[in-house]
One Martini backbone bead per residue (centre of mass of N, CA, C, O) as a GRO file, in nm:
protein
  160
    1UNK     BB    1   8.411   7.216  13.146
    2UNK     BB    2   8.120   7.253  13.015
    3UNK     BB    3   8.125   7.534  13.081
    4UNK     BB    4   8.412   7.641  12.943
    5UNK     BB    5   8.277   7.585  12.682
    6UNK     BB    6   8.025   7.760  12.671
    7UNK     BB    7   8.165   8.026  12.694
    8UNK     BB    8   8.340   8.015  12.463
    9UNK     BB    9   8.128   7.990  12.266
   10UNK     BB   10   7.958   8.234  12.323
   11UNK     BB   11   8.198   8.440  12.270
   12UNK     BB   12   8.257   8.353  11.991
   13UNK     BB   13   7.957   8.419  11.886
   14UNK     BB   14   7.971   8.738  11.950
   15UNK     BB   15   8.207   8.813  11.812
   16UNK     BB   16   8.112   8.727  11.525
   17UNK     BB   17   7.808   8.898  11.544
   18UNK     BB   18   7.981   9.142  11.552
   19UNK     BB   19   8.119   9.152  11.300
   20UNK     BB   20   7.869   9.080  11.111
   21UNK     BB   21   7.697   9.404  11.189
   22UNK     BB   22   7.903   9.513  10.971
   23UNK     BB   23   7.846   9.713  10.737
   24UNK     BB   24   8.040   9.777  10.431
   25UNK     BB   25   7.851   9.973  10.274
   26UNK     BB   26   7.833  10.185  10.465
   27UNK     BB   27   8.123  10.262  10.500
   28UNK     BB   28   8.175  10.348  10.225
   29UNK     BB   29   7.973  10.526  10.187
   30UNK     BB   30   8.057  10.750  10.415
   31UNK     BB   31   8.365  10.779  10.379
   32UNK     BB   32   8.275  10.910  10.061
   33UNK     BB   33   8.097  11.136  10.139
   34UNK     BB   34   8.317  11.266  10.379
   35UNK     BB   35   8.558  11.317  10.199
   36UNK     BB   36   8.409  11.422   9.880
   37UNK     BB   37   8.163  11.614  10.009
   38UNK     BB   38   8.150  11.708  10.302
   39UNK     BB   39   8.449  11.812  10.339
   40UNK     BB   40   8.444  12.027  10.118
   41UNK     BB   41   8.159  12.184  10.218
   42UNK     BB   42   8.274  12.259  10.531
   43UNK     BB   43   8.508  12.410  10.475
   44UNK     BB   44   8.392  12.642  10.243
   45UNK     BB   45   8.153  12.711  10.489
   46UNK     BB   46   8.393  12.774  10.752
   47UNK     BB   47   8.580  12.968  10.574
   48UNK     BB   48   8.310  13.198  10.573
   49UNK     BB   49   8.207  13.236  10.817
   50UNK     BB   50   8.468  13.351  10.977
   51UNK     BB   51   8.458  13.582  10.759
   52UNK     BB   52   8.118  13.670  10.670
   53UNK     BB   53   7.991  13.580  10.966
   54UNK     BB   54   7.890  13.665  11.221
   55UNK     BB   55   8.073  13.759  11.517
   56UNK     BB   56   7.883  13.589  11.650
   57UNK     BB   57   7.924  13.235  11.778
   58UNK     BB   58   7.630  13.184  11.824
   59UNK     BB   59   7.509  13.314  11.536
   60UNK     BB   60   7.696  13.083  11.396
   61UNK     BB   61   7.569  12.812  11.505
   62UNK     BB   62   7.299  12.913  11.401
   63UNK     BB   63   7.312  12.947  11.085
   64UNK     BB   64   7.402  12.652  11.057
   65UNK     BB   65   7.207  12.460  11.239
   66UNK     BB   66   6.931  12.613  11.089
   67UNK     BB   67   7.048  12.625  10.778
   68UNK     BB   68   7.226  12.468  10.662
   69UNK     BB   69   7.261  12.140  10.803
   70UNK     BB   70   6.975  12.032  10.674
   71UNK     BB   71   7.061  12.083  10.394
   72UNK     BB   72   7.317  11.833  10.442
   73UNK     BB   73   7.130  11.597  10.536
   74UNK     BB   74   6.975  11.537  10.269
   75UNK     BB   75   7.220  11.511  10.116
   76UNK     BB   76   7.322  11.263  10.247
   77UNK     BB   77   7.086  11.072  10.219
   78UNK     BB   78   7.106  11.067   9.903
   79UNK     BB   79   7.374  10.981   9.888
   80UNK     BB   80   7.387  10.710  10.028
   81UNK     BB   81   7.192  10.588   9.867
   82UNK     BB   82   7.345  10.603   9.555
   83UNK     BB   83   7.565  10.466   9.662
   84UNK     BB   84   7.493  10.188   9.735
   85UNK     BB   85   7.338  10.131   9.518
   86UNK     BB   86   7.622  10.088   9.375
   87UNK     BB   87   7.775   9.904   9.525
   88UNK     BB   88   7.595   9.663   9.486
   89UNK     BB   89   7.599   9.647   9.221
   90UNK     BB   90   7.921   9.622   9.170
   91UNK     BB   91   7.935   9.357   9.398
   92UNK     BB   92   7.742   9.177   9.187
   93UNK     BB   93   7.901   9.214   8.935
   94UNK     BB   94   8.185   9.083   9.026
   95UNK     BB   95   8.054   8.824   9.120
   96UNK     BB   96   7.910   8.743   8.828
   97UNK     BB   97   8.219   8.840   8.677
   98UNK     BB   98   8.484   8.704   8.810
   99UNK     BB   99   8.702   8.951   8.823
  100UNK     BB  100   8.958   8.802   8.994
  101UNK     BB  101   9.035   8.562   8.738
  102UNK     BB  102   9.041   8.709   8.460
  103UNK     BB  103   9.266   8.929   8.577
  104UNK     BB  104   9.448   8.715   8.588
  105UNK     BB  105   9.469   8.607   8.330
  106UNK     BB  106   9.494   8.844   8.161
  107UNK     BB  107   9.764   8.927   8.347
  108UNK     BB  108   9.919   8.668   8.223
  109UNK     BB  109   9.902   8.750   7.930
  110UNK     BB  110  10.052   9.059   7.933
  111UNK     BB  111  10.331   9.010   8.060
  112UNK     BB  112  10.507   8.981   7.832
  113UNK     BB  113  10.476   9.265   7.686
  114UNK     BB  114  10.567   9.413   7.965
  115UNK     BB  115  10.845   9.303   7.934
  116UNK     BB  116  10.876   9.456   7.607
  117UNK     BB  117  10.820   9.758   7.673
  118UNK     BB  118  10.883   9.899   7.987
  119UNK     BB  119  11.203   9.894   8.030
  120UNK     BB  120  11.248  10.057   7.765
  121UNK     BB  121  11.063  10.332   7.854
  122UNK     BB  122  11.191  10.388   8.084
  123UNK     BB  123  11.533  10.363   8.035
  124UNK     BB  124  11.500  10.601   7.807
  125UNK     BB  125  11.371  10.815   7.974
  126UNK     BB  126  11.639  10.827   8.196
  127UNK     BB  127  11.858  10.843   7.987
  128UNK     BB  128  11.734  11.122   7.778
  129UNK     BB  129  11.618  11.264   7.963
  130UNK     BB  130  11.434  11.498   8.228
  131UNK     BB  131  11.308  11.434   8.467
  132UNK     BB  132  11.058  11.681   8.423
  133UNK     BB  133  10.969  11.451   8.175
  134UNK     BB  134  10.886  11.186   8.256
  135UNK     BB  135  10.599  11.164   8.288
  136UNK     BB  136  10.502  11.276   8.016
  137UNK     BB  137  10.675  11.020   7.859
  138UNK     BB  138  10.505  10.796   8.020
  139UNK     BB  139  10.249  10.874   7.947
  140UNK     BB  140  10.256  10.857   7.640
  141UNK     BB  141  10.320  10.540   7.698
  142UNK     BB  142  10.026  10.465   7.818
  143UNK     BB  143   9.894  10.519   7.620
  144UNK     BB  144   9.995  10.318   7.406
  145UNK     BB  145   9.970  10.066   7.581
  146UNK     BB  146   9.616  10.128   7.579
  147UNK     BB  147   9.634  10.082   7.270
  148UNK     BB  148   9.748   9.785   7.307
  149UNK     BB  149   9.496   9.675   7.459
  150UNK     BB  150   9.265   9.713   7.326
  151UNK     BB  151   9.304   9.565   7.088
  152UNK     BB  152   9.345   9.300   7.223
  153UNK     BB  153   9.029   9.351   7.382
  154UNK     BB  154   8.906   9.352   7.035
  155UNK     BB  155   9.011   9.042   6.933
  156UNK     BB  156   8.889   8.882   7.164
  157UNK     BB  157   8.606   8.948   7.146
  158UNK     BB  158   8.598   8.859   6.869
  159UNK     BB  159   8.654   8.547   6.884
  160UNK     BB  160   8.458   8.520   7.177
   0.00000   0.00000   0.00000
């Protein structure tokens, strides 16, 4: 019995540290790289290279991986560093400046409004417009609504 208690304890030990040991800032650090930089200069790389690249398959994966791929490696290394380093620190400044707390107050107070705007700029908006100007319509009462949400944040501001 203590022996099966102490496996169990192993187990969940092994287990907590093995979730414990994933960096979640490297992991959103390489998925922002490779979605954002990396995918589209691969993308119009390899649709050079098979356009106008070697007609040999051989000579095109060499200087792929000869010429392009070292400074695409270096530039990688640069992105995640500049990465990483953005996101520590706004994952410090989220933590430090309350940031779930706040934004939780602020929209219960200005839910109010906005169910004094928004219902019926939608509704007129549906009610008088054709489908294909909905977006514009909207857009446009967005500026507005922006506009007066930053003066309350601005009104706020200064009150203290």
């Amino acid at each position: 019995n203590n022996r099966a208690r102490h496996t169990s304890q192993s187990a969940q030990s092994k287990s907590s540290s093995t979730e414990s040991n994933i960096n979640w800032v490297d992991v959103l650090s390489y998925a922002i790289h490779g979605g954002l930089i990396n995918a589209p200069i691969s993308h119009y790389w390899f649709e050079w290279l098979s356009l106008h690249g070697p007609s040999s398959n051989t000579a095109s994966v060499l200087v792929d991986q000869l010429v392009v791929q070292p400074p695409l490696l270096a530039l990688m290394f640069v992105c995640l560093d500049i990465l990483r380093a953005n996101i520590r620190t706004t994952l410090h400044q989220f933590q430090k400046g309350h940031v779930i707390s706040k934004s939780v107050s602020n929209a219960l107070r200005v839910v109010p409004s906005s169910w004094r705007f928004w219902p019926f700029a939608v509704y007129l908006t549906f009610k008088y417009l054709k489908k294909k100007h909905y977006t514009v319509a909207l857009n446009l009462c967005s500026v507005a609504w922006t506009v007066y949400l930053s003066r309350g944040s601005a009104s706020a501001a200064a009150d203290g």
